[in-house]
Amino acid sequence: MREPVELRRQRIMAVVESRGAVKVSVLAAELDVSVVTVRRDVEELTRAGRLRRGHGVARPLRDPAVTGEMPAPRGSEQAGEGGAVAIVVPERHSYLYETLHGARTVLEESGIRIALHIAPQSAGAERPLVERALADGARGLLIAPRWRNALSEELDHGWLADVGVPTVLMERRPRPGSALHALDSVCSDHWYGTHLAVEHLVSLGHRRIVLAARDDSPTARTVRAAFAHIAAARPEVEDWTVVLSSPNAVPGPGPSGAEPAPGASPASVGPALDLAALLRERGATAAVLHGDVDALMLVQRLAENGVQVPRDCSVVAYDDVVAALGSTPLTAVAPPKAEIGRAAAELLLHRLSGAAGASGPVRRTELLPELKVRGSAQAVTPTTD
């Protein structure tokens, strides 16, 4: 599914405002879209008065290279003098881009310059970006590592715990006992979000539920584990199973390869998941689907196989990035993505402020998701003999 136009333009604005003048060709390469698309976006943003356009270059409205000025950051007496705050997020990750923009709002309001770094999908991509940011004088770090598998996370523990500047993990929960256990973090309570999905379906009378979920991110792994724990503990749930939502939703590529997820149905690894057949096999009447794009594609395939949502199968999506945009708007668990970014930025500003207590205890903050009910789930219709 294509990235929404406004989200792509927000990404363009973030890069231009953090770096100054940027070539259109560079933007196109980083956003993985055509030069024509970026040129059109830049023209529209220029027309809207959000940036300026040069010969093959996009510039912020206030460009120090042109004006010769570098205004002092607002609120620098509270935030402390120094360089930019580096933000590192994975490429092509709409979920975390919402988190990024939440952090950006807080930092810009405080007059803090942002240096945005987009990490490619290759394993270990974050480390050289962080090292470059530190070499450029970054005084703080907000980071959401990709961590497609447990080994990727383990390999990041040593260097990330010793970057030497205040650091806050966004939407990542350090593994207990790891080198990052004592690192500030702000994330969603995905156990609670999974509970909301199961509770909603159980309240509608569903007793046989399938979770089709990714397994290539910390969020996905938490959702899978939480669902298994919650479903097994609910006496109302007669049958449940966990499968992969997409054949490319496995932990690879990464240092440990692309092994199937633990507990995944063998049929779900490789060929596309036949959710309609699985529902018939299990006698299931409901499904929780993570993430949104996979959910919309699975709902489309259900329709192609004569299974209508919610008439024949109730669905709750997890992420709520694009769940509302399907031909059938999906009820979805909505983690507080932008609020995660804002809370992480506020915590980092606290660490940078030099105020009393700024070097106090490590903070691990969790924010609760919400359930957005849109009608893709309905009560079970009693069968008659």
C-alpha positions in Angstrom: 0.0 0.0 0.0 1.3 3.4 -0.9 2.3 5.9 1.8 -0.3 8.6 2.3 0.6 11.8 0.5 0.5 14.0 3.6 2.7 11.7 5.6 5.3 11.7 2.8 5.2 15.5 2.7 5.7 15.6 6.4 8.8 13.5 6.0 10.1 15.9 3.3 9.5 18.8 5.7 11.3 17.0 8.5 14.4 16.3 6.4 14.5 19.8 4.9 14.0 21.6 8.2 16.6 19.5 10.0 19.3 19.7 7.3 18.6 22.9 5.4 18.8 22.8 1.6 18.4 19.2 0.3 18.5 18.1 -3.3 15.3 16.7 -4.7 17.2 13.6 -6.0 18.4 13.0 -2.5 14.9 13.2 -1.0 13.6 10.8 -3.7 16.3 8.3 -2.8 15.7 8.5 0.9 11.9 8.3 0.6 12.1 5.5 -2.0 9.9 7.4 -4.5 10.4 8.9 -7.9 12.0 12.3 -8.5 8.9 13.4 -10.2 6.8 12.6 -7.1 9.1 14.6 -4.8 9.3 17.5 -7.2 5.5 17.6 -7.2 5.4 17.5 -3.4 8.0 20.3 -3.1 5.9 22.4 -5.5 2.8 21.9 -3.5 4.6 22.6 -0.2 6.1 25.8 -1.7 2.6 26.9 -2.9 1.3 26.3 0.7 4.1 28.4 2.1 5.7 25.6 4.0 9.2 25.6 2.3 11.0 27.3 -0.6 12.1 25.7 -3.9 15.3 26.3 -5.8 16.9 24.7 -8.9 16.5 21.0 -8.0 16.7 21.9 -4.3 14.1 22.2 -1.4 14.9 24.8 1.2 13.4 25.6 4.6 11.6 29.0 4.8 14.5 30.3 6.9 17.7 29.0 5.4 20.9 30.0 7.2 22.9 29.4 4.0 20.9 32.2 2.3 20.2 34.6 5.1 23.6 34.2 6.8 21.9 34.0 10.2 21.7 31.3 12.7 19.1 32.4 15.3 19.6 31.3 18.8 17.2 28.5 19.9 14.2 29.7 21.9 14.3 28.4 25.4 17.9 27.6 25.3 18.4 28.7 28.8 16.1 25.9 29.9 17.3 23.2 27.4 21.0 24.0 27.7 23.3 25.2 24.9 24.8 22.8 22.4 24.1 21.0 19.1 21.0 19.3 17.7 19.0 16.5 19.1 19.4 13.4 16.8 16.3 11.4 16.0 16.8 7.9 14.4 13.8 6.0 13.0 13.6 3.2 10.4 12.8 3.9 6.8 9.3 3.3 5.4 7.7 2.9 8.9 4.5 5.0 9.0 3.8 3.9 12.6 7.0 5.4 13.9 6.8 8.4 11.6 3.8 9.5 13.7 5.9 9.1 16.8 8.6 11.1 15.1 6.3 14.0 14.4 5.1 14.0 18.0 8.7 14.4 19.2 9.3 17.0 16.6 6.5 19.2 17.9 7.9 19.3 21.4 11.5 19.9 20.3 10.6 22.7 17.9 8.4 24.4 20.5 11.4 24.4 22.8 13.7 25.9 20.0 15.7 22.7 19.7 17.2 21.9 16.3 16.5 18.4 15.0 18.9 16.2 13.0 16.7 13.5 11.5 18.4 10.2 10.4 16.4 7.5 8.5 17.9 4.0 9.1 17.7 1.7 6.1 16.4 -1.9 6.5 19.9 -3.5 6.6 21.0 -5.0 9.9 22.9 -2.7 12.2 22.0 0.4 10.2 21.4 2.6 13.3 24.9 2.5 14.7 26.8 4.4 12.0 24.0 7.0 11.9 24.3 7.6 15.7 28.0 7.8 15.4 27.8 10.3 12.6 25.3 12.4 14.7 27.6 12.3 17.7 30.5 13.4 15.6 28.4 16.3 14.3 27.9 17.4 17.9 24.4 15.9 18.8 23.7 16.5 22.5 20.8 14.1 22.8 19.3 11.1 21.1 15.8 9.8 20.5 15.9 6.4 18.8 13.5 3.7 17.7 15.7 0.8 16.5 14.1 -1.6 14.0 15.1 -4.7 16.0 13.6 -7.3 13.6 14.8 -10.1 15.8 16.2 -10.7 19.3 19.8 -11.0 18.1 19.6 -7.6 16.4 18.5 -6.1 19.7 21.3 -7.9 21.6 23.9 -6.6 19.2 22.8 -3.0 19.8 22.9 -3.2 23.6 26.6 -2.5 24.2 27.1 0.5 22.0 23.7 2.0 22.6 24.1 1.9 26.4 27.3 3.8 26.0 26.6 6.6 23.5 27.6 9.3 26.0 24.7 11.7 25.6 21.2 11.6 27.1 19.2 8.9 25.2 15.5 7.9 25.2 14.1 4.8 23.5 10.9 5.5 21.7 8.3 2.7 21.4 10.8 0.2 22.5 10.9 -1.6 25.9 14.4 -2.8 26.9 14.6 -6.5 27.7 14.8 -7.0 31.5 18.3 -7.5 32.7 19.8 -6.3 29.5 22.4 -3.6 29.1 19.6 -1.2 28.1 17.4 -2.0 31.1 18.6 1.2 32.8 18.0 3.4 29.7 15.1 5.9 29.6 12.2 4.6 27.5 8.7 5.6 26.5 6.4 3.0 24.8 2.9 1.8 24.4 1.5 -0.9 26.7 0.8 -3.4 24.0 -0.3 -6.1 26.4 -3.2 -3.8 27.3 -3.9 -3.0 23.7 -4.1 -6.8 23.0 -6.4 -7.1 26.0 -8.7 -4.5 24.5 -8.9 -6.4 21.2 -9.7 -9.7 22.9 -12.1 -8.2 25.4 -14.0 -6.5 22.6 -14.5 -9.7 20.6 -15.3 -11.8 23.7 -18.0 -9.2 24.7 -19.6 -9.7 21.3 -19.9 -13.4 21.9 -16.8 -14.7 20.0 -15.3 -17.8 21.4 -12.9 -18.9 18.6 -10.4 -16.3 17.7 -7.4 -16.2 15.4 -4.4 -13.8 15.7 -2.6 -13.2 12.4 0.3 -11.0 13.3 3.8 -10.0 12.1 6.9 -11.2 14.0 9.5 -8.8 12.8 9.4 -6.0 15.4 9.3 -5.7 19.2 5.7 -4.5 19.0 4.7 -7.6 16.9 6.4 -10.0 19.3 4.8 -8.4 22.3 1.3 -8.6 20.7 1.9 -12.3 19.8 3.0 -13.2 23.3 0.2 -11.1 25.0 -2.5 -12.7 22.8 -1.4 -16.2 23.7 -1.3 -15.4 27.4 -4.6 -13.6 27.4 -6.5 -16.1 25.2 -5.3 -19.0 27.2 -6.4 -17.4 30.5 -9.9 -16.4 29.3 -12.3 -19.3 30.0 -14.7 -17.9 27.4 -12.2 -18.5 24.6 -12.7 -22.0 23.4 -10.1 -22.1 20.7 -7.3 -19.7 19.6 -4.3 -19.8 17.4 -1.4 -17.5 16.3 -0.2 -17.4 12.7 1.9 -15.0 10.6 -0.1 -12.3 8.9 2.2 -12.1 5.9 5.0 -14.3 4.4 7.5 -11.4 4.7 6.5 -10.8 8.4 9.3 -13.0 9.8 12.3 -11.7 11.8 14.7 -11.6 8.8 16.6 -10.2 7.1 19.0 -9.8 10.0 21.9 -11.3 11.8 19.9 -14.5 12.6 18.3 -14.9 9.2 14.6 -15.4 8.5 13.4 -18.2 10.7 9.7 -18.8 11.1 8.2 -17.3 14.2 7.8 -19.6 17.2 4.2 -21.1 17.2 3.6 -20.0 13.6 1.6 -22.3 11.4 4.0 -23.9 8.8 1.4 -23.0 6.0 1.7 -19.4 6.9 5.4 -19.2 6.1 6.1 -18.8 2.4 2.7 -18.7 0.6 0.3 -16.0 1.5 -1.9 -16.9 4.5 -5.3 -18.4 3.5 -7.2 -16.8 6.3 -10.6 -18.0 5.0 -9.4 -21.6 5.1 -7.9 -21.2 8.5 -11.2 -19.7 9.9 -13.1 -22.7 8.5 -10.6 -25.2 9.9 -10.7 -23.7 13.4 -14.4 -22.8 13.3 -13.3 -19.2 14.2 -15.6 -16.3 14.0 -13.2 -13.5 14.7 -9.6 -12.4 14.0 -7.1 -9.9 15.4 -4.8 -8.7 12.6 -1.4 -6.9 13.0 -0.5 -4.6 11.4 -2.8 -2.4 9.4 -1.6 -3.0 5.9 -1.6 -6.7 6.4 -5.0 -6.5 7.9 -6.5 -4.6 5.0 -4.9 -7.1 2.5 -6.3 -10.1 4.5 -9.8 -8.6 4.6 -9.6 -8.1 0.8 -8.6 -11.8 0.4 -11.4 -12.8 2.7 -13.9 -11.0 0.4 -12.4 -12.7 -2.6 -13.1 -16.0 -0.9 -16.7 -15.1 -0.1 -16.1 -14.2 3.6 -17.6 -10.9 4.4 -16.5 -8.7 7.3 -18.1 -8.4 9.7 -21.0 -10.6 8.7 -19.0 -13.8 8.5 -15.9 -12.8 10.4 -15.4 -10.0 12.9 -12.0 -8.2 12.7 -10.0 -6.0 15.0 -6.8 -4.5 13.5 -3.7 -3.5 15.5 -1.8 -0.2 14.9 -4.5 2.1 13.5 -2.3 3.8 11.0 -4.5 3.2 7.9 -7.2 0.8 9.4 -9.9 3.4 8.9 -9.2 3.8 5.2 -10.3 0.4 4.0 -13.5 -0.2 2.0 -14.6 -1.7 5.3 -13.2 0.7 8.0 -11.6 -1.6 10.6 -12.1 -1.4 14.3 -8.6 -1.0 15.6 -6.4 -0.8 18.6 -4.7 2.6 18.4 -1.4 2.9 20.3 -0.8 6.6 21.3 1.9 7.0 18.6 2.3 10.8 18.6 2.0 11.0 22.3 4.8 8.5 22.7 7.0 10.9 20.7 6.0 13.9 22.7 6.6 12.1 26.0 10.0 10.9 24.9 11.0 14.4 23.7 9.8 15.9 27.0 11.8 13.3 29.0 14.9 14.1 26.9 14.5 17.8 27.4 14.3 17.1 31.1 17.6 15.3 31.0 19.2 18.1 28.9 17.9 20.9 31.1 20.5 20.7 33.9 17.7 21.4 36.4 17.6 19.8 39.8 16.6 16.1 39.4 17.5 16.0 35.7 20.0 13.2 36.5 17.5 11.4 38.7 16.2 7.8 38.4 15.8 6.1 35.0 12.2 6.5 33.8 10.3 3.8 31.9 7.0 5.3 30.8 4.1 3.3 29.3 1.0 4.9 27.7 -2.2 2.9 27.2 -3.6 2.3 23.7 -7.3 2.9 22.9 -9.9 0.9 20.9 -11.4 2.7 18.0 -14.7 1.0 17.2 -15.7 1.3 13.5 -18.0 -1.6 12.8 -15.8 -4.4 11.5 -16.8 -6.5 14.5 -20.3 -7.5 15.4 -22.1 -9.8 17.8 -22.2 -13.5 17.0 -25.4 -14.5 15.3 -26.9 -17.5 17.1 -27.2 -20.6 14.9 -30.5 -22.5 14.7 -30.8 -26.3 14.3 
